[in-house]
PDB file of C-alpha atoms in Angstrom:
ATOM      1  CA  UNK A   1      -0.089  -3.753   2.995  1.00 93.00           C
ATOM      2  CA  UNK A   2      -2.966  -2.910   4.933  1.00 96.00           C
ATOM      3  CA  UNK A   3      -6.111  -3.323   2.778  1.00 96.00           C
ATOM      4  CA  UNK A   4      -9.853  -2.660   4.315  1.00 97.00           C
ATOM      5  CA  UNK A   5     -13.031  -3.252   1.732  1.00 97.00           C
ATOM      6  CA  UNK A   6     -16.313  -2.453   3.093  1.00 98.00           C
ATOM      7  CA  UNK A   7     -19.634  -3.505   2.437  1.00 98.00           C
ATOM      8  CA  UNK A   8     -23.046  -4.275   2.840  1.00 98.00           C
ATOM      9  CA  UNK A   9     -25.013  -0.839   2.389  1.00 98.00           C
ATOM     10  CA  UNK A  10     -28.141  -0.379   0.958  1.00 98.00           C
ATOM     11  CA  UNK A  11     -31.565   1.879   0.873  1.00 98.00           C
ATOM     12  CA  UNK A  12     -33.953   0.909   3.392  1.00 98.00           C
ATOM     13  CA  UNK A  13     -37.038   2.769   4.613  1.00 98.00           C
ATOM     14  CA  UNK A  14     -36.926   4.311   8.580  1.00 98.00           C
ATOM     15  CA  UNK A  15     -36.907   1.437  10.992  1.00 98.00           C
ATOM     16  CA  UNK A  16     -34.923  -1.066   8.483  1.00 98.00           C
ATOM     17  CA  UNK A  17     -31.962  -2.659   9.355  1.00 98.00           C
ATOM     18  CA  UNK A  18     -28.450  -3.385   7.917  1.00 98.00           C
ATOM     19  CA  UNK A  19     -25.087  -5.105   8.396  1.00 98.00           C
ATOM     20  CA  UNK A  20     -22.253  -3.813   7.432  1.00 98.00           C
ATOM     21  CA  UNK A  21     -18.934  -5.697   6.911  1.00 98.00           C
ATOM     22  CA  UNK A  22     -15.168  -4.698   7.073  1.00 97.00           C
ATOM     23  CA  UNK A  23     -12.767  -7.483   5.623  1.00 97.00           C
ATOM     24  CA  UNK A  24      -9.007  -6.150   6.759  1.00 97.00           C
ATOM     25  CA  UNK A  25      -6.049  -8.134   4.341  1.00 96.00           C
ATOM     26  CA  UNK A  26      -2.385  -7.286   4.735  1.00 96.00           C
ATOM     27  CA  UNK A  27      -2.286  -6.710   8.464  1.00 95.00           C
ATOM     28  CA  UNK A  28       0.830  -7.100  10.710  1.00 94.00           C
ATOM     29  CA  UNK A  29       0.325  -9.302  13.853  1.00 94.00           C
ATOM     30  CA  UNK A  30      -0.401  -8.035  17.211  1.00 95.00           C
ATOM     31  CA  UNK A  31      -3.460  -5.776  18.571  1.00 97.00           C
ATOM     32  CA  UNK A  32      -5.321  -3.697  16.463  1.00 97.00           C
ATOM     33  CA  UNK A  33      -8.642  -1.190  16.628  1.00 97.00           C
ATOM     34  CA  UNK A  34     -10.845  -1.422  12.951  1.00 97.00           C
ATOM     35  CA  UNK A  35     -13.661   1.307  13.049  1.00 97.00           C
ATOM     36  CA  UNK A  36     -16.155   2.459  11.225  1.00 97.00           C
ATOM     37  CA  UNK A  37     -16.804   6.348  10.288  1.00 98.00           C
ATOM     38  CA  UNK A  38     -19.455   7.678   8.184  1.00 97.00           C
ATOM     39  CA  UNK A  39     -19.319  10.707   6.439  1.00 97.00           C
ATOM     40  CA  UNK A  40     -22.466  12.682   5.429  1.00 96.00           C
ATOM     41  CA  UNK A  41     -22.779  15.477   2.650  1.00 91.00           C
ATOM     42  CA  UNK A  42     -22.079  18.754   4.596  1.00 93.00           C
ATOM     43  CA  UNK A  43     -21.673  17.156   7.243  1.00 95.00           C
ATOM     44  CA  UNK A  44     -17.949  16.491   9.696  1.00 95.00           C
ATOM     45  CA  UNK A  45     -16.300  12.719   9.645  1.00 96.00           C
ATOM     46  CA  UNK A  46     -18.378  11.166  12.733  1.00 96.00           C
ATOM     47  CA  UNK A  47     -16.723   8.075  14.024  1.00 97.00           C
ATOM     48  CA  UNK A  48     -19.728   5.681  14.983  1.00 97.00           C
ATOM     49  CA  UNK A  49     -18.255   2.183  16.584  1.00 97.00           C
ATOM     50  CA  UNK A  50     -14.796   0.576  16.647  1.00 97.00           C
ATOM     51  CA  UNK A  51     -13.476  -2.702  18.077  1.00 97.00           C
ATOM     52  CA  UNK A  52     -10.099  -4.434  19.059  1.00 96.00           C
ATOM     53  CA  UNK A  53      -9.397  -7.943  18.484  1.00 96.00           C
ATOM     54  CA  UNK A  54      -8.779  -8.353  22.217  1.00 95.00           C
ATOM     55  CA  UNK A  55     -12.377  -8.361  23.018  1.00 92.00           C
ATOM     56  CA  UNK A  56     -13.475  -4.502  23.834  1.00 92.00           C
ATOM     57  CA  UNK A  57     -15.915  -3.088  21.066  1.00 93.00           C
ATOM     58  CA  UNK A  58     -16.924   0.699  21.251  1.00 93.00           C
ATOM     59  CA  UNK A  59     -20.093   2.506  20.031  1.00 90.00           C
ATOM     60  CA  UNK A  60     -19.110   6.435  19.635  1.00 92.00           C
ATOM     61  CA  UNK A  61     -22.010   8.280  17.634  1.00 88.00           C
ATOM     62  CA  UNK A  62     -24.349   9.347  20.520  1.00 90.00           C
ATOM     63  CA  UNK A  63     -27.457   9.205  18.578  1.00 89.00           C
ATOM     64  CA  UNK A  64     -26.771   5.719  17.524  1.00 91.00           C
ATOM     65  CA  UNK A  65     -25.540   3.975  20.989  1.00 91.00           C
ATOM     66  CA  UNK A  66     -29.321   2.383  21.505  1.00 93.00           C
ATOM     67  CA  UNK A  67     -29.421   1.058  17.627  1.00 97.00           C
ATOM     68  CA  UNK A  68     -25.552   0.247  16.690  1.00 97.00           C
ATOM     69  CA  UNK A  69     -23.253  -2.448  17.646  1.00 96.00           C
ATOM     70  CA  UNK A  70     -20.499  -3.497  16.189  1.00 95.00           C
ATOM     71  CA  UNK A  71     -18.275  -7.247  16.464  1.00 95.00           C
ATOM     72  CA  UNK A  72     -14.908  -8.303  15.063  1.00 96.00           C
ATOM     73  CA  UNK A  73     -14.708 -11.962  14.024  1.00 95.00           C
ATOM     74  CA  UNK A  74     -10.706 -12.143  14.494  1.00 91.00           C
ATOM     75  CA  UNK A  75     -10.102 -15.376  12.427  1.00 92.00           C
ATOM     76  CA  UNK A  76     -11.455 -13.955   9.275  1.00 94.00           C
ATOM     77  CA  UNK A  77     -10.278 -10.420  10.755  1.00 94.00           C
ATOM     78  CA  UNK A  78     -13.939  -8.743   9.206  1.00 97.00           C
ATOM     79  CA  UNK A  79     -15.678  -5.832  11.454  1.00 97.00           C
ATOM     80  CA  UNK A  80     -19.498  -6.092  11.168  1.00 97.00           C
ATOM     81  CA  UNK A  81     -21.561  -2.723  12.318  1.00 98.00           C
ATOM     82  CA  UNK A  82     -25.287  -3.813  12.737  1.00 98.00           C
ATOM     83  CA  UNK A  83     -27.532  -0.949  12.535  1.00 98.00           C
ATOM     84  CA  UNK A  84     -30.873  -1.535  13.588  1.00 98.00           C
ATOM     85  CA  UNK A  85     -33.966   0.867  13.682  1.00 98.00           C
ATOM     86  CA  UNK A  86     -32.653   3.462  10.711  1.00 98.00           C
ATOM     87  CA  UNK A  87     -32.886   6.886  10.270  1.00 97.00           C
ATOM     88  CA  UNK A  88     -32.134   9.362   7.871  1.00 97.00           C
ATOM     89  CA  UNK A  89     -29.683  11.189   9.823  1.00 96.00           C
ATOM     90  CA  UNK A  90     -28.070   7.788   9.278  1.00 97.00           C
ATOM     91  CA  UNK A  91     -27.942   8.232   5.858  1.00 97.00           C
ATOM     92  CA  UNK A  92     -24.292   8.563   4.972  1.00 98.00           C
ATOM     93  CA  UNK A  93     -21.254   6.732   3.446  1.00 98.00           C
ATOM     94  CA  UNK A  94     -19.411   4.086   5.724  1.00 98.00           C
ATOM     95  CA  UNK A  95     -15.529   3.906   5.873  1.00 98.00           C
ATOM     96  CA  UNK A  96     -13.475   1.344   8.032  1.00 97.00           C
ATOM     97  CA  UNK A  97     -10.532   2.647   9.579  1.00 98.00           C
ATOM     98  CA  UNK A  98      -7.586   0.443  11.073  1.00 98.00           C
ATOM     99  CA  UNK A  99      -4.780   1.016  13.939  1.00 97.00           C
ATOM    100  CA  UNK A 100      -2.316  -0.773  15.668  1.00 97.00           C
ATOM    101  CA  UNK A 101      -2.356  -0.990  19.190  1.00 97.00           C
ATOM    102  CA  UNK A 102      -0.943  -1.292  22.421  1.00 96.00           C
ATOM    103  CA  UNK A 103      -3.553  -1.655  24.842  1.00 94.00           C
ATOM    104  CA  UNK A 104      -7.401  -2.654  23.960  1.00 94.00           C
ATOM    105  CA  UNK A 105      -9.060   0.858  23.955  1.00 95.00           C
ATOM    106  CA  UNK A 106      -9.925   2.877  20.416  1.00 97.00           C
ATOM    107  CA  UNK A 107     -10.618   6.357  19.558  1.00 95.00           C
ATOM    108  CA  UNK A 108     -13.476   7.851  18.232  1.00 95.00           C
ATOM    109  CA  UNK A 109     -11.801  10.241  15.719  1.00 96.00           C
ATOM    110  CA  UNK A 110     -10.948   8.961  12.510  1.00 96.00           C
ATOM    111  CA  UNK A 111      -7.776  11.086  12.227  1.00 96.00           C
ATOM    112  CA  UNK A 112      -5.991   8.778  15.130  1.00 97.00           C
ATOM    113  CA  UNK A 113      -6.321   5.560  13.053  1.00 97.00           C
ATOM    114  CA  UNK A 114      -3.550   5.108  10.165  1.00 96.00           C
ATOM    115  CA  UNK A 115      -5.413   3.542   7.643  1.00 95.00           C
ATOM    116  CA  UNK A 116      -8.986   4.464   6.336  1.00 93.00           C
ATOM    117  CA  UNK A 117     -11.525   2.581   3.757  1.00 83.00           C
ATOM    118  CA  UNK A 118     -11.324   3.424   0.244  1.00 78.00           C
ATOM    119  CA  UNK A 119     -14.536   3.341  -1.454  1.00 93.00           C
ATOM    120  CA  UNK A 120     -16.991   2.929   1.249  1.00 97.00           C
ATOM    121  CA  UNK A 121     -20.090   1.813   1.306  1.00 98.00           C
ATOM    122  CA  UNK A 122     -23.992   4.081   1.140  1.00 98.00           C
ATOM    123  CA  UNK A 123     -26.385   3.995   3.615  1.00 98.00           C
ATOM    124  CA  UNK A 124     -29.573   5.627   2.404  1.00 98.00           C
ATOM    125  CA  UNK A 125     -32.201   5.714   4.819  1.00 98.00           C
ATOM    126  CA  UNK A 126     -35.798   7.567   3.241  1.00 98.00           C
ATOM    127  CA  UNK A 127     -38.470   8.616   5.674  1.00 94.00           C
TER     128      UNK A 127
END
């Protein structure tokens, strides 16, 4: 059973930084996207960064391309999103998301993967 527990959010002032981590249990063999979306009150799902464990990694929220990466360590199978230089239209709650693949490209819309974060974790950014 796929099982994806995120981490690492916090409240940091403008400019901060934070890491966020994704540790994926219960997942069958073979290629696989994990993302990250963040979700905003009043605001759409945004997908923001995803990564395969064959090596491509994708940064999809334009206004964070300069500021966001993200990296999969495939031996502990964990999905890290560092966000540097932080706004408050970063503010938000994190998910993970998780999808089985057959070639080494993602999506950026949360609806394509099959399995989504439960609790999340809060990025408050103040001004």
């Amino acid at each position: 059973q796929v099982r994806l527990v995120e981490s690492g959010g916090d409240s940091v002032q403008a400019g901060g930084s934070l890491r966020l981590s994704c540790a994926a249990t219960g997942l069958p063999s073979g290629r696989f996207c994990l993302g990250w979306y963040r979700q905003a009150p009043a605001k759409e799902r945004e997908g923001v960064a995803a990564a395969t464990n064959v090596g491509t990694n994708f940064v999809y929220a334009q206004s964070a391309k300069d500021r966001f990466t993200t990296s999969l360590v495939s031996a502990k199978n964990t999905l890290y999103l560092q966000m540097n230089n932080l706004q408050p239209e970063d503010t938000a709650m994190y998910y993970c998301m998780y999808r089985p693949i057959s070639g080494n490209s993602c999506h950026s819309n949360p609806d394509w993967y099959s399995h989504k974060g439960g609790q999340g974790t809060q990025v408050t950014v103040s001004s």
